Coordinates of C-alpha atoms in Angstrom, one line a residue:
M23 CA -0.1 0.1 0.1
F24 CA 2.7 2.6 0.8
E25 CA 4.7 1.6 -2.4
R26 CA 1.5 2.8 -4.4
L27 CA 1.3 6.0 -2.7
G28 CA 4.2 7.4 -4.5
P29 CA 7.8 6.6 -5.4
A30 CA 9.7 5.0 -2.3
P31 CA 13.3 5.4 -2.0
S32 CA 15.3 2.6 -2.4
G33 CA 18.0 1.0 -0.4
A34 CA 18.5 1.9 3.3
V35 CA 15.4 4.2 3.7
G36 CA 13.1 1.8 2.1
G37 CA 14.4 -1.1 4.3
A38 CA 14.3 1.1 7.5
L39 CA 10.5 1.9 6.8
A40 CA 9.6 -1.9 6.0
R41 CA 11.5 -2.8 9.5
Q42 CA 9.6 -0.2 11.6
L43 CA 6.3 -0.6 10.0
A44 CA 6.4 -4.3 10.7
R45 CA 7.3 -3.3 14.3
L46 CA 4.4 -0.8 14.5
V47 CA 1.9 -3.5 13.1
A48 CA 3.0 -6.0 15.6
A49 CA 2.8 -3.4 18.4
N50 CA -0.6 -2.2 17.5
G51 CA -1.6 -5.7 17.6
A52 CA -0.3 -6.0 21.2
G53 CA -2.2 -3.0 22.4
H54 CA 0.5 -0.2 21.9
V55 CA -0.4 3.0 20.1
C56 CA 3.2 3.7 18.7
V57 CA 6.8 2.5 18.7
G58 CA 9.8 4.5 19.8
L59 CA 12.9 4.6 17.3
S60 CA 16.5 5.1 17.6
G61 CA 18.2 8.3 16.5
A62 CA 19.4 6.5 13.0
D63 CA 16.2 4.4 12.3
A64 CA 14.4 7.9 12.9
R65 CA 16.5 9.6 10.4
L66 CA 16.1 7.2 7.5
V67 CA 12.3 6.8 8.2
A68 CA 11.5 10.5 8.3
A69 CA 13.1 10.6 4.6
H70 CA 10.4 8.1 3.5
P71 CA 7.4 10.1 1.5
A72 CA 4.9 8.1 3.6
V73 CA 6.2 9.8 6.9
G74 CA 5.3 13.1 8.1
P75 CA 6.0 15.1 11.3
A76 CA 3.3 15.6 14.1
G77 CA 0.3 17.3 12.7
G78 CA 1.2 16.5 9.1
Y79 CA -0.8 14.7 6.3
A80 CA 0.8 11.3 5.9
P81 CA 0.2 7.9 6.4
L82 CA 2.4 7.4 9.3
I83 CA 3.6 10.3 11.7
L84 CA 7.0 10.5 13.4
D85 CA 7.0 13.1 16.2
A86 CA 9.7 14.8 17.9
R87 CA 10.4 12.2 20.5
R88 CA 11.0 9.7 17.7
R89 CA 7.5 7.9 18.2
L90 CA 6.2 6.4 15.0
Y91 CA 2.4 6.3 14.7
F92 CA -0.2 5.2 12.3
A93 CA -1.5 8.7 11.4
R94 CA -5.2 7.9 12.9
H95 CA -3.9 7.0 16.3
W96 CA -1.9 9.9 16.5
H97 CA -4.8 12.2 15.6
D98 CA -7.1 10.2 18.2
E99 CA -4.3 10.8 20.8
A100 CA -4.0 14.7 20.1
R101 CA -7.6 15.1 20.1
L102 CA -8.3 13.3 23.4
A103 CA -5.4 15.0 24.9
D104 CA -6.4 18.6 23.9
T105 CA -9.9 17.7 25.1
L106 CA -9.0 16.5 28.6
A107 CA -6.7 19.4 29.1
R108 CA -9.5 21.8 28.4
L109 CA -12.0 20.1 30.5
A110 CA -9.1 20.3 33.4
A111 CA -8.1 23.6 33.1
E112 CA -10.5 26.0 34.9
P113 CA -12.4 24.8 37.9
L114 CA -16.3 25.4 38.1
A115 CA -17.6 27.9 40.4
A116 CA -19.1 26.2 43.6
D117 CA -20.0 27.2 47.2
A118 CA -18.0 25.4 49.7
A119 CA -20.3 25.9 52.6
A120 CA -23.3 24.7 50.6
A121 CA -21.2 21.9 49.2
R122 CA -20.3 20.8 52.7
A123 CA -23.9 20.7 54.0
A124 CA -25.0 18.4 50.9
L125 CA -22.0 16.2 51.6
D126 CA -22.9 15.9 55.2
A127 CA -26.4 14.8 54.2
L128 CA -25.1 12.2 51.5
F129 CA -22.1 10.9 53.4
G130 CA -22.6 11.8 57.1
E131 CA -21.0 14.7 59.2
H132 CA -18.1 12.5 60.1
S133 CA -16.9 11.3 56.6
G134 CA -14.3 13.9 56.2
A135 CA -11.7 11.5 55.6
S136 CA -13.3 9.4 53.1
R137 CA -12.3 9.3 49.5
Q138 CA -15.8 8.8 48.2
R139 CA -16.7 12.2 49.8
L140 CA -13.5 13.6 48.2
A141 CA -14.7 12.4 44.9
A142 CA -18.1 14.0 45.1
A143 CA -16.9 17.2 46.1
L144 CA -14.6 17.3 43.2
A145 CA -17.4 16.6 40.8
L146 CA -18.7 20.2 41.8
R147 CA -15.4 21.8 40.7
Q148 CA -14.4 19.8 37.9
R149 CA -15.4 19.1 34.3
F150 CA -13.4 15.9 34.3
L151 CA -13.1 13.6 36.8
L152 CA -11.7 9.9 37.1
I153 CA -12.7 7.6 40.1
A154 CA -10.1 4.8 40.2
G155 CA -10.6 1.9 42.4
G156 CA -10.6 -1.9 42.4
P157 CA -13.6 -4.2 43.0
G158 CA -15.7 -3.4 45.9
T159 CA -14.3 0.0 46.4
G160 CA -17.6 1.8 46.1
K161 CA -17.2 3.5 42.7
T162 CA -20.8 3.0 41.5
T163 CA -21.9 4.2 45.1
T164 CA -19.9 7.2 44.9
V165 CA -21.0 8.2 41.4
V166 CA -24.7 8.1 42.4
R167 CA -24.2 10.0 45.4
L168 CA -22.0 12.8 43.3
L169 CA -24.8 12.8 40.6
A170 CA -27.4 13.8 43.1
L171 CA -25.0 16.4 44.4
I172 CA -24.6 17.8 41.0
A173 CA -28.5 17.8 40.5
Q174 CA -29.1 19.6 43.8
A175 CA -26.4 22.2 42.9
S176 CA -27.6 22.9 39.3
A177 CA -29.8 25.9 38.4
R178 CA -31.7 23.7 35.8
A179 CA -32.4 20.1 35.6
P180 CA -29.0 18.4 34.2
V181 CA -29.4 16.0 31.5
I182 CA -27.2 12.9 32.7
A183 CA -26.2 9.7 30.6
M184 CA -24.4 6.7 31.4
A185 CA -22.5 4.4 29.0
A186 CA -20.1 1.5 29.5
P187 CA -18.1 -0.4 26.7
T188 CA -20.2 -3.5 26.5
G189 CA -23.9 -4.3 26.8
K190 CA -23.1 -6.5 29.9
A191 CA -21.3 -3.8 31.7
A192 CA -23.9 -1.3 30.8
A193 CA -26.9 -3.6 32.3
R194 CA -24.8 -4.1 35.4
L195 CA -24.2 -0.2 35.8
S196 CA -27.8 0.4 35.4
E197 CA -28.7 -2.3 37.8
S198 CA -26.3 -0.9 40.4
V199 CA -27.3 2.8 40.1
R200 CA -30.9 2.0 40.6
A201 CA -30.3 0.1 43.7
A202 CA -28.0 2.9 45.0
R203 CA -30.2 5.7 43.7
D204 CA -33.3 4.2 45.8
A205 CA -31.5 4.4 49.2
L206 CA -30.4 8.1 48.7
P207 CA -31.5 10.6 51.3
V208 CA -32.7 13.0 48.7
S209 CA -36.0 14.2 47.5
D210 CA -37.9 12.6 45.3
A211 CA -37.2 15.4 42.7
V212 CA -33.8 15.0 42.8
R213 CA -33.9 11.2 42.3
A214 CA -35.9 11.5 39.2
L215 CA -33.3 13.6 37.8
L216 CA -30.8 10.7 37.9
P217 CA -30.5 8.1 35.0
E218 CA -32.1 4.7 35.4
R219 CA -30.3 3.0 32.5
A220 CA -26.9 2.9 31.0
Q221 CA -26.2 1.9 27.3
T222 CA -23.2 0.8 25.3
L223 CA -20.7 3.6 24.0
H224 CA -21.6 2.5 20.4
R225 CA -25.2 3.2 21.1
L226 CA -24.9 6.5 23.0
L227 CA -22.5 7.9 20.0
G228 CA -24.9 6.3 17.0
L229 CA -21.8 4.3 16.1
A230 CA -23.4 1.8 13.6
P231 CA -21.8 -0.9 11.6
G232 CA -20.7 0.2 8.2
A233 CA -21.3 4.0 9.0
A234 CA -18.8 6.5 7.9
R235 CA -18.9 8.1 11.3
P236 CA -20.8 8.4 14.5
R237 CA -24.1 10.5 14.7
H238 CA -22.8 12.5 17.4
H239 CA -19.1 14.0 16.8
R240 CA -17.9 17.5 17.1
G241 CA -20.2 19.2 14.9
A242 CA -23.2 17.4 16.3
P243 CA -22.4 16.9 20.1
L244 CA -24.3 14.6 22.6
P245 CA -27.5 16.5 24.0
L246 CA -26.2 16.2 27.4
D247 CA -24.7 18.0 30.6
V248 CA -23.0 14.9 32.5
L249 CA -21.7 11.6 30.9
V250 CA -20.5 8.6 33.1
I251 CA -18.4 6.1 31.6
D252 CA -17.9 2.8 33.5
E253 CA -15.3 0.0 33.0
G254 CA -13.0 2.8 31.9
S255 CA -10.3 0.2 31.3
M256 CA -11.8 -1.5 28.8
V257 CA -12.1 1.6 26.6
D258 CA -9.6 1.9 23.7
L259 CA -7.9 5.3 22.6
A260 CA -10.0 5.5 19.4
M261 CA -13.2 5.2 21.4
M262 CA -12.3 7.5 24.0
A263 CA -11.3 10.2 21.2
R264 CA -14.5 9.6 19.7
V265 CA -16.5 10.5 23.0
A266 CA -14.4 13.3 23.7
D267 CA -15.0 14.6 20.4
A268 CA -19.0 14.1 20.9
L269 CA -19.0 16.1 24.3
P270 CA -20.4 19.4 24.4
A271 CA -18.3 22.3 25.5
S272 CA -20.1 22.7 28.8
A273 CA -20.6 19.0 29.7
R274 CA -18.8 17.2 32.8
L275 CA -17.0 13.6 31.9
I276 CA -16.9 11.1 34.8
V277 CA -14.9 8.0 34.1
L278 CA -14.9 5.0 36.5
G279 CA -12.6 2.1 36.4
D280 CA -9.9 -0.2 37.8
P281 CA -6.6 0.7 36.2
D282 CA -4.9 -2.3 37.3
Q283 CA -7.3 -4.7 35.2
L284 CA -6.6 -5.5 31.7
A285 CA -6.3 -2.8 29.2
S286 CA -8.6 -2.6 26.0
V287 CA -8.3 -5.3 23.3
E288 CA -7.5 -2.3 20.9
A289 CA -4.6 0.0 21.0
G290 CA -4.5 2.3 23.8
S291 CA -4.6 2.1 27.7
V292 CA -6.3 5.5 28.5
L293 CA -7.3 4.8 32.1
A294 CA -4.1 3.4 33.2
D295 CA -2.3 6.4 31.3
L296 CA -4.5 9.1 33.5
A297 CA -4.6 7.3 36.8
R298 CA -1.2 7.7 37.5
G299 CA -1.2 9.7 40.7
E300 CA -3.3 12.7 42.6
A301 CA -2.4 16.1 42.8
W302 CA -4.3 19.2 44.0
R303 CA -3.9 22.9 43.0
P304 CA -3.7 25.3 46.2
G305 CA -6.9 27.0 45.5
T306 CA -8.8 23.5 45.2
A307 CA -6.9 22.1 48.4
A308 CA -8.2 25.2 50.3
W309 CA -11.8 24.8 48.9
L310 CA -11.9 20.9 49.6
A311 CA -10.9 21.8 53.2
E312 CA -13.7 24.3 53.5
A313 CA -16.1 21.8 52.0
G314 CA -15.3 19.4 55.1
C315 CA -13.0 16.8 52.9
A316 CA -9.4 15.7 54.1
V317 CA -6.9 16.2 51.3
P318 CA -4.7 13.5 50.6
P319 CA -0.9 14.1 49.8
A320 CA -0.2 14.8 46.2
D321 CA 1.7 12.2 44.0
G322 CA 4.5 13.9 41.9
D323 CA 3.3 11.5 39.0
A324 CA -0.1 13.2 38.5
L325 CA -1.0 14.3 35.0
L326 CA -4.1 16.0 35.7
P327 CA -4.2 18.1 38.9
D328 CA -7.7 18.0 40.8
C329 CA -9.2 15.6 38.1
V330 CA -8.1 11.9 39.7
V331 CA -9.2 10.1 43.1
R332 CA -8.2 6.6 43.8
L333 CA -10.8 4.9 46.1
T334 CA -8.6 2.7 48.2
E335 CA -10.8 1.0 50.6
S336 CA -12.2 -2.6 49.5
H337 CA -15.7 -3.3 51.0
R338 CA -15.7 -6.7 49.3
F339 CA -12.1 -7.7 50.1
G340 CA -11.3 -6.8 53.7
A341 CA -7.7 -6.7 55.0
T342 CA -8.0 -10.4 56.0
S343 CA -9.8 -11.7 52.7
A344 CA -7.3 -14.2 50.9
I345 CA -8.7 -13.0 47.6
G346 CA -7.8 -9.6 48.5
R347 CA -4.6 -10.3 49.7
L348 CA -3.8 -12.4 46.4
A349 CA -5.0 -9.4 44.3
R350 CA -2.6 -7.3 46.2
A351 CA 0.2 -9.6 46.0
V352 CA -0.2 -10.0 42.1
N353 CA -0.3 -6.4 41.5
A354 CA 3.0 -6.0 43.5
G355 CA 4.5 -8.7 41.1
D356 CA 5.4 -10.9 44.2
A357 CA 5.0 -14.1 43.0
A358 CA 6.2 -15.9 46.2
A359 CA 3.7 -14.4 48.4
A360 CA 1.0 -15.3 45.9
A361 CA 2.3 -18.9 45.8
R362 CA 2.0 -19.0 49.4
L363 CA -1.5 -17.9 49.4
L364 CA -2.4 -20.4 47.1
D365 CA -0.5 -23.1 48.8
H366 CA -2.1 -22.9 52.1
D367 CA -2.3 -19.2 53.5
G368 CA -5.5 -18.6 51.8
G369 CA -7.5 -21.3 53.4
D370 CA -10.4 -22.4 51.7
D371 CA -10.7 -19.0 49.8
A372 CA -7.8 -19.7 47.5
G373 CA -5.5 -22.5 46.3
W374 CA -4.4 -24.4 43.3
L375 CA -6.6 -26.4 41.1
A376 CA -6.2 -30.1 42.4
S377 CA -6.1 -31.4 38.9
P378 CA -5.1 -28.8 36.2
D379 CA -4.7 -31.8 33.5
G380 CA -8.3 -32.6 34.0
L381 CA -10.3 -29.5 33.8
V382 CA -12.8 -30.9 31.5
D383 CA -13.7 -33.6 34.1
A384 CA -13.3 -31.0 37.0
L385 CA -15.6 -28.3 35.1
F386 CA -18.4 -31.3 34.7
A387 CA -18.4 -31.8 38.3
A388 CA -18.6 -28.1 39.3
R389 CA -21.6 -27.5 37.1
A390 CA -23.4 -30.8 37.8
D391 CA -25.9 -28.9 40.1
Y392 CA -26.4 -26.4 37.4
F393 CA -27.1 -28.8 34.7
A394 CA -29.5 -30.7 37.2
L395 CA -31.6 -27.5 37.6
A396 CA -31.6 -27.0 34.0
R397 CA -32.8 -30.5 33.3
A398 CA -35.6 -30.1 36.2
G399 CA -37.0 -26.9 34.6
A400 CA -35.9 -24.7 37.3
S401 CA -37.0 -21.0 37.5
A402 CA -35.0 -18.5 35.6
D403 CA -34.0 -16.8 38.7
A404 CA -32.6 -20.1 40.2
L405 CA -31.0 -21.1 37.1
F406 CA -28.9 -17.7 36.6
A407 CA -28.1 -17.9 40.3
A408 CA -26.6 -21.1 39.7
F409 CA -24.8 -20.2 36.5
A410 CA -23.1 -17.3 38.6
R411 CA -21.7 -19.8 41.3
H412 CA -18.8 -20.8 39.0
M413 CA -16.7 -19.8 36.0
L414 CA -13.6 -21.3 34.2
L415 CA -11.3 -18.2 32.9
C416 CA -8.7 -18.9 30.3
T417 CA -5.8 -16.7 29.0
E418 CA -6.1 -17.9 25.2
R419 CA -9.2 -18.4 22.9
R420 CA -7.9 -21.8 22.0
Q421 CA -8.2 -23.0 25.6
V422 CA -11.9 -21.7 25.8
G423 CA -12.8 -23.5 22.5
A424 CA -11.1 -26.8 23.6
L425 CA -12.6 -26.7 27.3
N426 CA -16.3 -26.0 25.9
A427 CA -16.3 -28.6 23.2
G428 CA -14.8 -31.1 26.0
L429 CA -17.6 -30.2 28.4
E430 CA -20.4 -30.8 25.7
A431 CA -18.7 -34.3 24.9
R432 CA -19.0 -35.1 28.5
L433 CA -22.8 -33.7 28.6
E434 CA -23.5 -36.0 25.6
A435 CA -21.9 -39.0 27.4
A436 CA -24.0 -38.1 30.5
G437 CA -27.1 -37.8 28.6
F438 CA -27.9 -34.1 29.3
K439 CA -27.3 -33.4 25.7
A440 CA -28.3 -35.2 22.3
P441 CA -25.4 -36.2 20.2
G442 CA -24.8 -33.5 17.4
A443 CA -27.4 -31.1 19.1
D444 CA -26.3 -27.4 19.0
W445 CA -29.1 -26.9 21.9
Y446 CA -30.0 -28.1 25.0
P447 CA -31.4 -27.1 28.4
G448 CA -28.7 -25.2 30.1
R449 CA -26.5 -24.4 27.4
A450 CA -25.0 -21.0 28.1
V451 CA -24.1 -18.5 25.2
M452 CA -22.5 -15.1 25.0
I453 CA -23.2 -12.7 22.3
G454 CA -20.1 -11.4 20.3
V455 CA -21.5 -8.4 18.7
N456 CA -24.1 -5.5 19.1
D457 CA -27.3 -6.0 17.5
Y458 CA -29.9 -3.2 18.0
A459 CA -32.7 -4.8 16.2
V460 CA -32.8 -7.8 18.5
G461 CA -31.5 -5.8 21.5
L462 CA -28.6 -7.7 22.5
F463 CA -25.2 -6.6 22.8
N464 CA -21.5 -8.2 23.1
G465 CA -21.2 -9.6 26.2
D466 CA -24.7 -10.5 27.1
V467 CA -25.2 -14.1 28.4
G468 CA -28.2 -16.1 27.9
L469 CA -29.3 -19.7 29.0
C470 CA -31.1 -22.2 27.2
V471 CA -34.3 -23.5 28.9
E472 CA -37.1 -26.0 27.6
T473 CA -40.5 -24.2 27.4
A474 CA -44.1 -25.2 26.0
A475 CA -43.3 -23.3 22.9
G476 CA -40.0 -25.1 22.4
R477 CA -36.5 -24.2 23.4
R478 CA -35.7 -20.6 24.1
V479 CA -32.7 -18.5 25.3
L480 CA -33.5 -16.3 28.4
F481 CA -31.7 -13.0 28.6
P482 CA -31.9 -10.7 32.0
E483 CA -33.8 -7.6 31.2
A484 CA -32.5 -4.3 32.3
G485 CA -35.3 -3.5 34.7
G486 CA -35.4 -6.9 35.9
G487 CA -37.3 -10.1 34.7
F488 CA -36.2 -12.3 31.6
R489 CA -36.5 -12.0 28.0
A490 CA -37.2 -15.2 26.0
L491 CA -36.0 -15.6 22.4
A492 CA -35.8 -18.4 20.0
P493 CA -32.4 -19.7 19.2
G494 CA -32.6 -18.9 15.7
R495 CA -33.0 -15.1 16.4
L496 CA -29.7 -14.8 18.1
P497 CA -26.8 -12.8 16.6
A498 CA -23.3 -14.3 16.6
H499 CA -22.7 -16.1 19.9
E500 CA -20.5 -18.9 21.5
T501 CA -20.8 -21.5 24.2
V502 CA -19.7 -20.0 27.4
F503 CA -18.9 -22.4 30.1
A504 CA -15.5 -21.0 29.8
M505 CA -14.5 -17.8 28.7
T506 CA -11.4 -15.8 28.3
V507 CA -10.5 -13.2 31.0
H508 CA -11.0 -10.2 28.8
K509 CA -14.7 -11.4 28.2
S510 CA -15.2 -11.7 32.0
Q511 CA -14.6 -7.9 32.7
G512 CA -17.8 -6.4 34.1
S513 CA -18.6 -10.0 35.5
E514 CA -18.7 -11.6 39.1
F515 CA -18.9 -15.2 40.1
D516 CA -19.0 -17.1 43.5
E517 CA -16.1 -19.0 42.4
V518 CA -13.4 -18.4 39.6
W519 CA -11.0 -21.0 38.2
L520 CA -7.9 -19.4 36.0
A521 CA -6.4 -21.9 33.5
L522 CA -3.1 -19.9 32.9
G523 CA -1.7 -20.6 29.4
D524 CA 1.8 -20.6 28.7
G525 CA 1.6 -17.8 25.6
A526 CA 2.8 -14.2 25.7
G527 CA -0.6 -12.9 26.6
A528 CA -0.5 -14.2 30.3
S529 CA 0.5 -11.1 32.3
R530 CA 0.0 -9.5 35.6
A531 CA -3.0 -7.5 34.7
L532 CA -4.8 -10.9 33.5
V533 CA -4.0 -12.5 36.8
Y534 CA -5.3 -9.8 38.6
T535 CA -8.4 -9.2 36.4
A536 CA -9.3 -13.0 36.9
I537 CA -8.6 -13.0 40.6
T538 CA -10.9 -9.9 41.3
R539 CA -13.8 -11.5 39.3
A540 CA -14.2 -14.0 42.5
R541 CA -16.3 -13.2 45.2
R542 CA -15.9 -16.2 47.4
R543 CA -13.2 -18.5 45.9
F544 CA -10.3 -18.4 43.4
A545 CA -8.3 -21.3 42.1
L546 CA -5.3 -21.4 39.5
A547 CA -4.7 -24.2 37.1
A548 CA -1.0 -23.8 36.5
D549 CA 2.4 -24.1 38.5
P550 CA 4.3 -21.8 40.2
A551 CA 6.9 -21.1 37.4
R552 CA 4.1 -20.1 35.2
L553 CA 2.7 -17.8 37.7
A554 CA 5.5 -16.2 38.3
A555 CA 6.5 -15.8 34.5
A556 CA 2.8 -14.0 34.3
L557 CA 3.6 -11.9 37.1
A558 CA 6.9 -10.7 35.5
N559 CA 5.1 -9.6 32.4
A560 CA 3.8 -6.0 33.5
A561 CA 5.2 -4.0 30.8
P562 CA 3.1 -0.9 30.0
R563 CA 1.4 0.0 26.7
D564 CA 3.6 2.7 24.7
S565 CA 1.8 5.7 24.1
G566 CA 2.3 9.5 24.1
L567 CA -0.8 10.4 26.0
A568 CA 1.0 11.2 29.3
D569 CA 3.8 13.2 28.0
R570 CA 1.1 15.5 25.8
L571 CA -1.0 16.0 28.8
R572 CA 2.3 17.0 31.1
R573 CA 3.2 19.3 28.4
A574 CA -0.5 20.9 28.3
C575 CA -1.3 20.9 32.2

């Protein structure tokens, strides 16, 4: 393609570009936005007609720091950095005394040291706020309270929207927000201003398959005052740049997520790039103190002053929780401490899988109660509750395919499934694409049941209850008694097993993400050497977003 764009120099220049282009393609596939070049390679590559300087009109961009980008990634990064710097630049006017009274009502008069209160207070002053934290730290509870705070303080009823990267994450956000909203100590009028339902980012932006561009963009911004995005770690650079383009100039953007989780499948690690630390401008620190908030020490690595709050207290995994201790050991890269917890220190909550070579048989035994309920025609609530008690996660797609096929062979042998049949009571499927016509989205999980009308697949409804669809109406889907760790993001299960492969994809973030999907027990199918290798794989993704923001802020 590059050769067709124009006469390419032969010899050293053409050879250098071919080598670096191969590196860039491979790096993008691994999630990096750009690659760094040596001085000699940069001089050669810059001489090629397909390469332009920062901001230039060329297929490839080489910036002043010798980073090579595909042009679309460079422009995505530049647009996102410009928008975030603008949102972070000027604090909004807010009365500290009024904020203190409202914060006392929502969080309690003695909540001054609470980081949740701190985040809510900052939402009154900032157009951009990133609330980072692990599972169970109260991110959703915090955002519901801060939305109530914004609604109370607004001169007119604010238009608030919530979104997430996948349909599954949007449904969970909707459910969590509804539960937290109903418990708020606010008037019915304020409660009515809070959103009931989240949607996917694709649907929010009007990004339909085959469309040249989304319905909402810089020239046709979103009709809202506040946008909340959950599961920010899953949002890639291109999608976050589209969101930034579509924001009205006066809107607030609030992003929630766990920066220690797996980054997006596509290039970029926006949440991890932004959540590097906390810092406070002097005026903000004084205002927070007046509003009754304790101001934590600043972190020198922070990129966006006043815009990042990290929630550190987990209400799901306490200090003595084996799963919590295991997650912290993994995040610290301490393979020895993690192995000790799996050996014996974790008690019944964490351990090695007894027979890592017999995963199919172990999975069949773990799912026996679920299939018995499916065969007996149990209620939808009982069936979904049984399904959520266990999940086998894998690092590689080939493992998922082999394990699901192996389990279905065991089901045939046990008489739960007719030989060669695609559908059977209890089959669990995950939707792989967004289908607006059917109302199913990537990540939605459905369970097959036998009804008087024939076999149907049940999907939970956002407002409660279930929807039954004939199997033939489903968009692209796959069996999901085992799934990749990436696919599990946004889900929780009572017990989680991780089959840790030996490929390059096994990383510290992957193991941490798998562990934090478990509510009560985690088991690892691997040996200590493979665990240590995965925890040593913690290299950040390459991008220039942090450098841009340091210069801008």
